[in-house]
Tab-separated table of C-alpha atoms in Angstrom:
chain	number	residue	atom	x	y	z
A	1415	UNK	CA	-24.178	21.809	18.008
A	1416	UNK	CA	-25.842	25.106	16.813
A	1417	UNK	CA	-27.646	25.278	20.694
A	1418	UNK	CA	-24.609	24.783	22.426
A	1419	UNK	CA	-22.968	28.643	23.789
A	1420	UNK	CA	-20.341	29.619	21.701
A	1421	UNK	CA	-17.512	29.315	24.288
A	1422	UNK	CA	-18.280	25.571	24.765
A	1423	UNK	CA	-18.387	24.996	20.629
A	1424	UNK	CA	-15.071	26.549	20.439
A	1425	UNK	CA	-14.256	24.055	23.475
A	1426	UNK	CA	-15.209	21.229	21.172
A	1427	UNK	CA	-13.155	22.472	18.694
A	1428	UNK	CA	-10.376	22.878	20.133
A	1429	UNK	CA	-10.700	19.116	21.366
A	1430	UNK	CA	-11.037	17.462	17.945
A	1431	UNK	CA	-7.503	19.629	17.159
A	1432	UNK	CA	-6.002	18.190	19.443
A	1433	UNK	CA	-7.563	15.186	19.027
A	1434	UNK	CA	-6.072	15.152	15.562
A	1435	UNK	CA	-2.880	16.240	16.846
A	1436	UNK	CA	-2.487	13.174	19.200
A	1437	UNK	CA	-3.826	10.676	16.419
A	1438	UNK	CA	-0.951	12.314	13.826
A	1439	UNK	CA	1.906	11.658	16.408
A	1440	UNK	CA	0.921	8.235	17.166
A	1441	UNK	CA	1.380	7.485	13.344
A	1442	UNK	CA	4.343	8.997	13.383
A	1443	UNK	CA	5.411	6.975	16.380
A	1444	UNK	CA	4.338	3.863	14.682
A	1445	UNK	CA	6.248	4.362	11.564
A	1446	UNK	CA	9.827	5.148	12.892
A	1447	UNK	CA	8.930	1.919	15.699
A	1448	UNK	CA	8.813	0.519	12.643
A	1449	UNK	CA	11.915	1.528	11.282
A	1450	UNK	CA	13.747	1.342	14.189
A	1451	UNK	CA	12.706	-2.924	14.418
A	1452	UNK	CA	13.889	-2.732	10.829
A	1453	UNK	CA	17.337	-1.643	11.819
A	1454	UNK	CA	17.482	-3.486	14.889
A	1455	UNK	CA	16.899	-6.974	12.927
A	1456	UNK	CA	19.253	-5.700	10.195
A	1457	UNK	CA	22.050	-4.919	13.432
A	1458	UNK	CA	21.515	-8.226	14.595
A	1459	UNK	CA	21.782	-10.134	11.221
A	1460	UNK	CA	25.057	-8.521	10.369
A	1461	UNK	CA	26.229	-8.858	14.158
A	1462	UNK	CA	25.410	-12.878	13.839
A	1463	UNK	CA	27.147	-13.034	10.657
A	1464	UNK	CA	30.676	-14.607	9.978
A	1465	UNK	CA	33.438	-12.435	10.004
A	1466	UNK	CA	34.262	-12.569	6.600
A	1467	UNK	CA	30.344	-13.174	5.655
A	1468	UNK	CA	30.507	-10.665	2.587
A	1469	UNK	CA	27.163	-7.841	3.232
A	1470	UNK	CA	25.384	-5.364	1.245
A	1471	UNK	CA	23.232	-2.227	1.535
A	1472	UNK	CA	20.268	-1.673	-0.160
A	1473	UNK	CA	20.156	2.264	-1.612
A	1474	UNK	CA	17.266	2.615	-3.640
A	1475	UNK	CA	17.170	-0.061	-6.709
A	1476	UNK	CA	21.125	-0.545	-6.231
A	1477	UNK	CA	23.288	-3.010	-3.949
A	1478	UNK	CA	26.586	-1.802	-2.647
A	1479	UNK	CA	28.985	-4.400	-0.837
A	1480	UNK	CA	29.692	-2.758	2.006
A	1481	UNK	CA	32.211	-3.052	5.264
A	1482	UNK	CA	31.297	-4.840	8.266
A	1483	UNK	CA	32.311	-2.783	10.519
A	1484	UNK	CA	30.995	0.248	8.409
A	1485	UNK	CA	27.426	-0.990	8.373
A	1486	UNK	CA	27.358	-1.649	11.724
A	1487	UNK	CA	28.169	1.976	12.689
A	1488	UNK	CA	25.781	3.165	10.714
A	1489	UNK	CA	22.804	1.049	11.591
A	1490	UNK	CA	23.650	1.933	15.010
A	1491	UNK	CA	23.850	5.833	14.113
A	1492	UNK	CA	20.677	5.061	12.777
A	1493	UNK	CA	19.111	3.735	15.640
A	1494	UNK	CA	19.842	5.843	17.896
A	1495	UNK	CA	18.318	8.422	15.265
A	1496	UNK	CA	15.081	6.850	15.533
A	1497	UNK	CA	15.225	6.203	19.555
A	1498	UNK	CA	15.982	10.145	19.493
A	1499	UNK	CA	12.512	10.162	17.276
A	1500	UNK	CA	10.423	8.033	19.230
A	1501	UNK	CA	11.293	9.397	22.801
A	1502	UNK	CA	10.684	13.116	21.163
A	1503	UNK	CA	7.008	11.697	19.607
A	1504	UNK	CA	6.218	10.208	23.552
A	1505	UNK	CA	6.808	13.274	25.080
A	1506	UNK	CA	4.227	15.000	22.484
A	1507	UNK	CA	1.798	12.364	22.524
A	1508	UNK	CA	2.154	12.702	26.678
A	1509	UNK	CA	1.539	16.860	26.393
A	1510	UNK	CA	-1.050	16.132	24.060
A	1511	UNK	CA	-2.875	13.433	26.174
A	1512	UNK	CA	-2.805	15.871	28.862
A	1513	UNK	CA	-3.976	18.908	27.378
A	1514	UNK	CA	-6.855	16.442	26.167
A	1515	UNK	CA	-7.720	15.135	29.724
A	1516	UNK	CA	-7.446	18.889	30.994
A	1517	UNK	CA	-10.034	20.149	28.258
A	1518	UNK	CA	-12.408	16.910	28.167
A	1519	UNK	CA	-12.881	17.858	32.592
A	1520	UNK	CA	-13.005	21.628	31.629
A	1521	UNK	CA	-16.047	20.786	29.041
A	1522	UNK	CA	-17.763	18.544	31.575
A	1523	UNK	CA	-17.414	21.418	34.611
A	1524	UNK	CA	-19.365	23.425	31.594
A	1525	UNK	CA	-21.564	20.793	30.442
A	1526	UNK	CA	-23.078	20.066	34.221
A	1527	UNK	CA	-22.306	23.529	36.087
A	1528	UNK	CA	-24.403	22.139	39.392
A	1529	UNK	CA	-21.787	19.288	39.471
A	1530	UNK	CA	-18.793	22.299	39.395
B	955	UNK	CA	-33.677	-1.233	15.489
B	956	UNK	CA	-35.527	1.610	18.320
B	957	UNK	CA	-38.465	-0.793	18.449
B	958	UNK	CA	-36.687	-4.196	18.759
B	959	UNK	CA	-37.063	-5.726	22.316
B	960	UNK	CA	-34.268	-5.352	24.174
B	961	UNK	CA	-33.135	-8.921	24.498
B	962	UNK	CA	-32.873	-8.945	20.419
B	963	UNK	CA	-31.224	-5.780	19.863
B	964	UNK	CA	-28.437	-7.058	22.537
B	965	UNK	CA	-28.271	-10.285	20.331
B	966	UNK	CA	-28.174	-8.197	17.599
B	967	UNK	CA	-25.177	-6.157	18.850
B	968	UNK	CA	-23.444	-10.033	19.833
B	969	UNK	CA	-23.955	-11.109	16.507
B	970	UNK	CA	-22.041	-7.662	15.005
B	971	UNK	CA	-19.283	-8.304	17.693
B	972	UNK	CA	-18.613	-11.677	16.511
B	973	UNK	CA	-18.736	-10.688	12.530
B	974	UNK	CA	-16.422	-8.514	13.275
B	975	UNK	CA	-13.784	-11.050	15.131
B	976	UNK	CA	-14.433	-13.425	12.317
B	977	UNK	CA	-13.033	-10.476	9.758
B	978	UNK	CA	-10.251	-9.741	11.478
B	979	UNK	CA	-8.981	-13.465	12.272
B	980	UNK	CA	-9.532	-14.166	8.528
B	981	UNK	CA	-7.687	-10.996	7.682
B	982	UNK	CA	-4.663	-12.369	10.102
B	983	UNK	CA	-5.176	-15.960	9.002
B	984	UNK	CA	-4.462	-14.776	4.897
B	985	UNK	CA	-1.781	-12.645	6.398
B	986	UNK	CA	-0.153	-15.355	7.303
B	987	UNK	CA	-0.692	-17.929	4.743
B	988	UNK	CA	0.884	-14.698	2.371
B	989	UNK	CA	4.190	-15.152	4.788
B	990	UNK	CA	3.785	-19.367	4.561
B	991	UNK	CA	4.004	-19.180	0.799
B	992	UNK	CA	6.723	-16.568	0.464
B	993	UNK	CA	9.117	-19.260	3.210
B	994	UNK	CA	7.735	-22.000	1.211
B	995	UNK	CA	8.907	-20.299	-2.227
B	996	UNK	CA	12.506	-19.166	-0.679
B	997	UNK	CA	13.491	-22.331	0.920
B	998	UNK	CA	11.974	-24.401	-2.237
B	999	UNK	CA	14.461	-22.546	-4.187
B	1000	UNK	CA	17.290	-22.604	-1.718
B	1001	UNK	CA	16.852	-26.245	-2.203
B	1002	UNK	CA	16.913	-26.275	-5.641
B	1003	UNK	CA	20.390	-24.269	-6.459
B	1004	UNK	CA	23.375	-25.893	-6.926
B	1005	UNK	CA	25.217	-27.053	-3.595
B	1006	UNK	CA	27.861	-24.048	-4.077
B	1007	UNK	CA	25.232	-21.134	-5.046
B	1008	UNK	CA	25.888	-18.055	-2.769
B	1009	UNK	CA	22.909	-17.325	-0.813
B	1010	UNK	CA	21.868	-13.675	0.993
B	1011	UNK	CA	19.147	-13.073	3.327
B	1012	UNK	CA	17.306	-9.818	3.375
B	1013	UNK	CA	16.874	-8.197	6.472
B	1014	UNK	CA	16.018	-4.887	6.699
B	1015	UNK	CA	18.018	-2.967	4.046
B	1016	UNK	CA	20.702	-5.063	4.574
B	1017	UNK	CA	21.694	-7.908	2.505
B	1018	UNK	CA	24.220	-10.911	4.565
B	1019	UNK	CA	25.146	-13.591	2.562
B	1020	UNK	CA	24.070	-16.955	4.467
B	1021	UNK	CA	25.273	-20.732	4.575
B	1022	UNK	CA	22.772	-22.994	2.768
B	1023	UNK	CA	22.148	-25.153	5.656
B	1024	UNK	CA	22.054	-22.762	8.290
B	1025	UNK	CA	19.035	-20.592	6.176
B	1026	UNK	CA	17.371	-23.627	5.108
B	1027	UNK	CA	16.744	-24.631	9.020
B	1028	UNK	CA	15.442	-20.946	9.253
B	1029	UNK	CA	13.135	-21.072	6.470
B	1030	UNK	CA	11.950	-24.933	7.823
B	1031	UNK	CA	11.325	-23.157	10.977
B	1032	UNK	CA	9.648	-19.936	10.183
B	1033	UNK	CA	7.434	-22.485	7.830
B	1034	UNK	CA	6.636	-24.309	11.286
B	1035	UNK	CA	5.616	-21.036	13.057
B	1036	UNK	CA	3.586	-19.861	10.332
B	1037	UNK	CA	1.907	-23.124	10.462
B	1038	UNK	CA	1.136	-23.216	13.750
B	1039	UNK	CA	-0.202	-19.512	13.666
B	1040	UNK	CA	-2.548	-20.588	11.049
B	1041	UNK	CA	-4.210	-23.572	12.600
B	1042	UNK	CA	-4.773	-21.474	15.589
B	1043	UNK	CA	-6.380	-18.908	13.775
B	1044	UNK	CA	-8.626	-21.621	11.605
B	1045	UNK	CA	-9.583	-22.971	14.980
B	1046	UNK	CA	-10.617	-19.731	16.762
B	1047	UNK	CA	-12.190	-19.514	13.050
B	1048	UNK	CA	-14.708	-22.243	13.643
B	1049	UNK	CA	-14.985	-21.340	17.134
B	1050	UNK	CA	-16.825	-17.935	15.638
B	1051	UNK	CA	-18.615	-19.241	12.804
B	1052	UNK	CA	-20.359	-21.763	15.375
B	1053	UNK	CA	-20.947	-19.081	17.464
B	1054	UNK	CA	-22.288	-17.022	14.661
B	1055	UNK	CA	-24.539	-19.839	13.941
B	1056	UNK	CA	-25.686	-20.789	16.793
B	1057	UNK	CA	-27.085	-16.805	17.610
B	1058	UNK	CA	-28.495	-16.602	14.206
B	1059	UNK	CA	-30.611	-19.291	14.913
B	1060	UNK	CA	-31.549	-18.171	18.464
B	1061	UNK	CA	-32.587	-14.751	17.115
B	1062	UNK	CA	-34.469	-16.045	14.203
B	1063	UNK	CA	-36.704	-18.280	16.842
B	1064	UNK	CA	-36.477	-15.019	18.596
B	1065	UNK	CA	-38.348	-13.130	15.911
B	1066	UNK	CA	-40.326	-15.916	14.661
B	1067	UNK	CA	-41.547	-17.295	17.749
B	1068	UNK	CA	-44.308	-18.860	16.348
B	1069	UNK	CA	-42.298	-20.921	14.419
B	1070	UNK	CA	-40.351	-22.112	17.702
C	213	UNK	CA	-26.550	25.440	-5.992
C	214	UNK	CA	-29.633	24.819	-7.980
C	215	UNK	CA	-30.159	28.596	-6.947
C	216	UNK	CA	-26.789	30.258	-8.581
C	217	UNK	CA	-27.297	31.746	-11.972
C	218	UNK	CA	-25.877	29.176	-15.034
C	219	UNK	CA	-23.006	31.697	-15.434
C	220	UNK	CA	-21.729	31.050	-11.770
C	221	UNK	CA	-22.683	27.375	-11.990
C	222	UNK	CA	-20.533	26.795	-14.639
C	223	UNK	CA	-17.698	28.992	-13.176
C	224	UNK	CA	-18.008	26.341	-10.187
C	225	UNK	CA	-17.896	23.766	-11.819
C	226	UNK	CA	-14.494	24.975	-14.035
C	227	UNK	CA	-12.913	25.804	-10.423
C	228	UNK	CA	-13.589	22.142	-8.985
C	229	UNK	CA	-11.840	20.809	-12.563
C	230	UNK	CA	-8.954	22.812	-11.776
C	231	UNK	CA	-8.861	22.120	-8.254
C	232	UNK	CA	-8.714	18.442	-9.431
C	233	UNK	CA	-6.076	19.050	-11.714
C	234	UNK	CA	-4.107	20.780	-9.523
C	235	UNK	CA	-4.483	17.875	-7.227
C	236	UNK	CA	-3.206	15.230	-9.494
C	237	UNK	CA	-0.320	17.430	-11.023
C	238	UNK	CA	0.982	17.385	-7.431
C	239	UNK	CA	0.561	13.915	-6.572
C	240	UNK	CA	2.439	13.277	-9.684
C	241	UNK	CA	5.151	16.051	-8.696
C	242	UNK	CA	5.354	14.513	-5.132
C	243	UNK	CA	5.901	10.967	-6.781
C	244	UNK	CA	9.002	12.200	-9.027
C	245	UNK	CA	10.571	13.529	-6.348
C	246	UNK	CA	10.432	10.447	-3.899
C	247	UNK	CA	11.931	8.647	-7.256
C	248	UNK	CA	14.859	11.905	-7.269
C	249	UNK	CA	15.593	11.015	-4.070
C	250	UNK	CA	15.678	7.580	-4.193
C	251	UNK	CA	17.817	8.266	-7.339
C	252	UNK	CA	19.964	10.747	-5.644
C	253	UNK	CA	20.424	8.642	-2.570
C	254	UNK	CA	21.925	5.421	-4.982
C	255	UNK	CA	23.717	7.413	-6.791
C	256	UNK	CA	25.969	8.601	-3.494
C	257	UNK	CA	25.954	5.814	-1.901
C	258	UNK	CA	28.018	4.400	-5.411
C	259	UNK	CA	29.738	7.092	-5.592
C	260	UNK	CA	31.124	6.592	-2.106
C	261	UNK	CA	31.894	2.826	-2.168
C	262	UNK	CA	35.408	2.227	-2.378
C	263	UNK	CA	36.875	1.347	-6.121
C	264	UNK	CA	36.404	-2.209	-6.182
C	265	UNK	CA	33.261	-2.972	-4.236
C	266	UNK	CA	31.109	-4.998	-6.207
C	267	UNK	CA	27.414	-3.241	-7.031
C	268	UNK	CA	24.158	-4.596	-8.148
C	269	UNK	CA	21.175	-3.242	-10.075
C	270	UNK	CA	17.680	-4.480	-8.978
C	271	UNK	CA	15.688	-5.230	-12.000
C	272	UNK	CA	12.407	-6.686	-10.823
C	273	UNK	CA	12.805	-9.933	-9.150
C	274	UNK	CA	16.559	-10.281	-10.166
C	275	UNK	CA	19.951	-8.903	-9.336
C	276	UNK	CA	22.219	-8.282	-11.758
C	277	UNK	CA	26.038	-7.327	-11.053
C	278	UNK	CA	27.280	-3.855	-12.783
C	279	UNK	CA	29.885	-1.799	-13.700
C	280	UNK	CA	30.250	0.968	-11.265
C	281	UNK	CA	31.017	3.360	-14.622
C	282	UNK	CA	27.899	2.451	-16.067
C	283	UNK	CA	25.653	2.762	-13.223
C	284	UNK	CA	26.929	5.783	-12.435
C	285	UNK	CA	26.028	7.195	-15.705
C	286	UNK	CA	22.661	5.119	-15.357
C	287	UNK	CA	21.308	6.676	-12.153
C	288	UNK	CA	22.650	10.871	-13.231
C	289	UNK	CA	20.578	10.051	-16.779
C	290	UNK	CA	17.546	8.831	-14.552
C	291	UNK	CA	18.070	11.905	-12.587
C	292	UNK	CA	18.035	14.450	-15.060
C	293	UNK	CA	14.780	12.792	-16.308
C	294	UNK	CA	13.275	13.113	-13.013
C	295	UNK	CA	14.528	17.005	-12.999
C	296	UNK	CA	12.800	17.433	-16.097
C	297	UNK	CA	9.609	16.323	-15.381
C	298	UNK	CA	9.220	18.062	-11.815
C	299	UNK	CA	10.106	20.962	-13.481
C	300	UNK	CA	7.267	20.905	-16.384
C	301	UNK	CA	5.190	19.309	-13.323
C	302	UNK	CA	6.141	22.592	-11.324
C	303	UNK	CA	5.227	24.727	-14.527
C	304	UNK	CA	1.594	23.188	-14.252
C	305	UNK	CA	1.163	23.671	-10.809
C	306	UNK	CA	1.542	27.020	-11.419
C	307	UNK	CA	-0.054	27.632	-14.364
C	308	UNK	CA	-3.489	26.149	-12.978
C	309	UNK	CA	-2.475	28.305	-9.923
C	310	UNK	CA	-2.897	30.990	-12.027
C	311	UNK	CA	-6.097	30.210	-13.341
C	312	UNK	CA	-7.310	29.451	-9.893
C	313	UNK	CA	-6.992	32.590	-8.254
C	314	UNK	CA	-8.212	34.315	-11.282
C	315	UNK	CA	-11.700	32.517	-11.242
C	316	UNK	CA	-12.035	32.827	-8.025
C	317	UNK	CA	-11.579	36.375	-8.688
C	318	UNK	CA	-14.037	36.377	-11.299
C	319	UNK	CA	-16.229	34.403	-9.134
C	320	UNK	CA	-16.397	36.999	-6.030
C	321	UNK	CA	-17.334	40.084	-8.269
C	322	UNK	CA	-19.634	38.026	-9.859
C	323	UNK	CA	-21.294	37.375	-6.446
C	324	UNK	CA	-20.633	40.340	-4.873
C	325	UNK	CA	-21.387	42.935	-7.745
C	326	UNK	CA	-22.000	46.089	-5.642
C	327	UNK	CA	-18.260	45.631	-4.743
C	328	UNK	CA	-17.214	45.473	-8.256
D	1132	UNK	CA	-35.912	3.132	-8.344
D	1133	UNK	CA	-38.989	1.670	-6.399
D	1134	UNK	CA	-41.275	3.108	-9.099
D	1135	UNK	CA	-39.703	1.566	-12.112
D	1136	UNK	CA	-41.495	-1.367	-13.563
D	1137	UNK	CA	-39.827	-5.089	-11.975
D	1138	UNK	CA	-38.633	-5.775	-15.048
D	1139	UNK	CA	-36.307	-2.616	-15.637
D	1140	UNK	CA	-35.144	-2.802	-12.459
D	1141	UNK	CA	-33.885	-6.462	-12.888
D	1142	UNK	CA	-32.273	-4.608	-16.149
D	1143	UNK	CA	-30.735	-2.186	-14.083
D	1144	UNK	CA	-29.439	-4.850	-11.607
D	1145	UNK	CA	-28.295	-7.031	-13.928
D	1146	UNK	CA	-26.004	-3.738	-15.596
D	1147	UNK	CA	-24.213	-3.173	-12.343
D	1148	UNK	CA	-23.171	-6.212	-11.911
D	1149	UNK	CA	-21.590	-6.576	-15.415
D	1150	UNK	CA	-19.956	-3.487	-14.770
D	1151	UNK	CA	-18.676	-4.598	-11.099
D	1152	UNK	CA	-17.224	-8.102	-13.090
D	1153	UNK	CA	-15.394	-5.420	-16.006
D	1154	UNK	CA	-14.123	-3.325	-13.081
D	1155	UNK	CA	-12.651	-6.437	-11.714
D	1156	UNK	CA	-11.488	-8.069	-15.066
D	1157	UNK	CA	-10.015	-4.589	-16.029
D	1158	UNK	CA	-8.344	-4.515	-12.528
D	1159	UNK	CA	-6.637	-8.227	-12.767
D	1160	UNK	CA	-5.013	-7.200	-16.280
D	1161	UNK	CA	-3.446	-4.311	-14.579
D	1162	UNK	CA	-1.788	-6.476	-12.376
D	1163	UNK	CA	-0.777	-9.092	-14.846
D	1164	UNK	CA	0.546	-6.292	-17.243
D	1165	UNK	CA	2.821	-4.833	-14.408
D	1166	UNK	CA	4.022	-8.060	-14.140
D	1167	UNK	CA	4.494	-8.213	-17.240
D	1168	UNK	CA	6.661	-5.017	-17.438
D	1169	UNK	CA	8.428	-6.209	-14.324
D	1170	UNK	CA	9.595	-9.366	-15.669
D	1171	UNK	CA	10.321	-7.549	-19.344
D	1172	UNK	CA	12.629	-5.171	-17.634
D	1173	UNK	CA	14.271	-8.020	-15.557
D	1174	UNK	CA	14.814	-10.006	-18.901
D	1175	UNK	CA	16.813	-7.228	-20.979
D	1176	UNK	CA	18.897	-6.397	-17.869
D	1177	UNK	CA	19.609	-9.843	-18.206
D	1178	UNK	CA	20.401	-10.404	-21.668
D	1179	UNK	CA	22.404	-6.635	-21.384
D	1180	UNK	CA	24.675	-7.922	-18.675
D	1181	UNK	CA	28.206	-9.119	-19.808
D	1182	UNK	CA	28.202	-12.999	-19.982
D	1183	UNK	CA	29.758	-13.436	-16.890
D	1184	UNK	CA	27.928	-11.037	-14.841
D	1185	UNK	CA	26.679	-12.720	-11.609
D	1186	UNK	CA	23.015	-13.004	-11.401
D	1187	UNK	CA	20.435	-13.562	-7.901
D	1188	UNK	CA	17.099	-14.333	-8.343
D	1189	UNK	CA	14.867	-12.531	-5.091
D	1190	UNK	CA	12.664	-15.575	-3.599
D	1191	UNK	CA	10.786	-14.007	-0.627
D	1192	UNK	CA	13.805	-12.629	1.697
D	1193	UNK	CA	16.031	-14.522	0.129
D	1194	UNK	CA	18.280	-14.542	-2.484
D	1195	UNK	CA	20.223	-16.950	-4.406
D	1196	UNK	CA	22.863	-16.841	-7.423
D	1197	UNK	CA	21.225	-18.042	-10.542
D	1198	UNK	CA	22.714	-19.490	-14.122
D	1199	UNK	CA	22.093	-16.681	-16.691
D	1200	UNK	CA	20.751	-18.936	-19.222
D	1201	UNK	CA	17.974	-20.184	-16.660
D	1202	UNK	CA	17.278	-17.187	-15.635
D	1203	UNK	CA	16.625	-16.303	-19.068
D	1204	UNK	CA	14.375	-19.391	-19.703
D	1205	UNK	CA	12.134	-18.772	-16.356
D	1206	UNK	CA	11.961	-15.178	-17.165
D	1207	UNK	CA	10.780	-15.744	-20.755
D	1208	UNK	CA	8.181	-18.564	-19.494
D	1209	UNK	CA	6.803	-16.073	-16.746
D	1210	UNK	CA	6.345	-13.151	-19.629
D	1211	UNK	CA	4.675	-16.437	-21.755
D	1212	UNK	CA	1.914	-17.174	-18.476
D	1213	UNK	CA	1.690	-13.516	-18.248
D	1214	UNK	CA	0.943	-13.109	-22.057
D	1215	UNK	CA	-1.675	-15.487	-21.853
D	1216	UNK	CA	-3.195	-14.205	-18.995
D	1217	UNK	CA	-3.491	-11.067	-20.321
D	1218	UNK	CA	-5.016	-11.993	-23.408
D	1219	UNK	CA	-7.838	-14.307	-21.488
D	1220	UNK	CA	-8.658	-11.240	-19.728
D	1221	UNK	CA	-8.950	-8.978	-22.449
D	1222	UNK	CA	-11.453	-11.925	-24.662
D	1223	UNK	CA	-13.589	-11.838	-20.898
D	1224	UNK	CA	-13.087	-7.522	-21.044
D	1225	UNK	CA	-14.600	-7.560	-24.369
D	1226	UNK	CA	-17.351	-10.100	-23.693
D	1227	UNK	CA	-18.316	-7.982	-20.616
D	1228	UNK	CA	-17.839	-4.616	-22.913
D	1229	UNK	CA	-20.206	-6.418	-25.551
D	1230	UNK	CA	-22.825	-7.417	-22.868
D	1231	UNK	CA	-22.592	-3.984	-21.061
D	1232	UNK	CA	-23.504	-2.421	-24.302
D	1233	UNK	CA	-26.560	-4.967	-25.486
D	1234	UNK	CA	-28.316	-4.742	-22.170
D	1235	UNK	CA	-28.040	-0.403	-22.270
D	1236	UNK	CA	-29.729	-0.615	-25.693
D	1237	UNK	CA	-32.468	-2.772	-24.193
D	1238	UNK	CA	-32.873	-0.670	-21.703
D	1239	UNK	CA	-33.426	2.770	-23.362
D	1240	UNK	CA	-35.649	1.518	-25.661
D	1241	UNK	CA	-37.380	-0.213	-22.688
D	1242	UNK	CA	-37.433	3.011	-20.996
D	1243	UNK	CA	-38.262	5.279	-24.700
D	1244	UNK	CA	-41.003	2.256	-26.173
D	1245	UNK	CA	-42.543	5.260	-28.405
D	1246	UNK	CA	-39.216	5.735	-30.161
D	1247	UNK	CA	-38.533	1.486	-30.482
């Protein structure tokens, strides 16, 4: 990369950020889809259950019995939580997708100035 | 591989495609004989307890206790899934050994075509 | 490197060992504290369940049922161990800190002696 | 290594594959001694409960209320497998350690005849 003028290196640069960037949010996205699928399954376990079906929670290396109605709340909360997460992650990996696309066309204009 | 003909460096690249579908059906396939073995050793000793032994069921961090029946048609099932997953992935398996085969030889008459 | 006088070699080579050391003092700090919390977060969760709700204590592969007295006491004593250790983990981190930014001190009037 | 005599490099191959067989033996007994541990731990929170203190044994995502004094037996026949399994591996560690050590011999004074 040493031939290429220094405006297009910093170009290049500034795409592997962002890059970087995009691949960090889509782990991000991936984990809390993951805990959100978690909860959901959990929801609908202790939704399917018996009434009187006795339930606990798992907090670190300790069980607690815990309410029905209780847990349910709070996986819900929790839920929402990571929906809140997620939709908040899209919108970042959309910007970021953008601002790639944007840069990559910029670069080429640079790359091939006939074509521009 | 610059001074391989053409023909054999596309065979070549077949031959890498193909290793690498193999890997990553095998890598599913022990993924899911790990999930056969863990229903298998759950419902073996669901069967096992005593008629009136509580049973939960983990899902998520949650913990609902279950009736004995109703979990051991759940593990039965999931067993049946996972079995079905498996043979489908030992199939497409073969499928890509035979393929892997079958190119090997081609290319090796391909280099050796004196031999042919 | 080959080029480097033996006196700065060997001051590189005692910066990479703390840089290492460094490195594994924090992973270790960074694993106590995920235990803290996990800790921290059992401990409320028992001290929030009403009087009478039954608790249990993972202990490998079995569940056992406690007192919620004892584990109570169980989970503060494993916290205050954790405490402990992040603090003499802390006091390392620092302490090699130290001796970081003081060869690299060292280091840059070495190689820049006109400046010293 | 493509001017060392066949011989020493046979030597040489022959070394890294002992070592690559300890790495893997010393690897396993890792394992087997968490185990180990685990099941250890599980067996004095066992034997520490109060004698009517209800018990679960974890079996995949499952789990279901055990008889203490089972428990106790399976627990103390898992730490027995474990125990031997462990001690296999350390007679194969040693055999390796033993081998590892012959061949290196051989080979320096294969490599220094004037001082054999």
């Amino acid at each position: 990369m040493g031939e290429l003028p220094p405006q297009v290196q910093n170009m290049v640069a500034q795409l592997q950020q962002i890059q970087q960037q995009l691949q960090a949010v889509m782990a991000q996205k991936m984990q809390v889809e993951a805990l959100l699928k978690e909860a959901s399954e959990a929801l609908e376990e202790v939704q399917n259950a018996p009434e009187d079906a006795p339930i606990f929670k798992v907090a670190g290396s300790v069980l607690v019995k815990v309410d029905k109605e209780k847990i349910i709340k709070e996986l819900q909360e929790k839920k929402e939580t990571y929906d809140v997460r997620i939709k908040t992650l899209q919108r970042q990996e959309e910007r970021l997708k953008d601002r790639l696309n944007e840069l990559q066309k910029k670069l080429q204009s640079m790359l091939s100035p006939q074509a521009g």
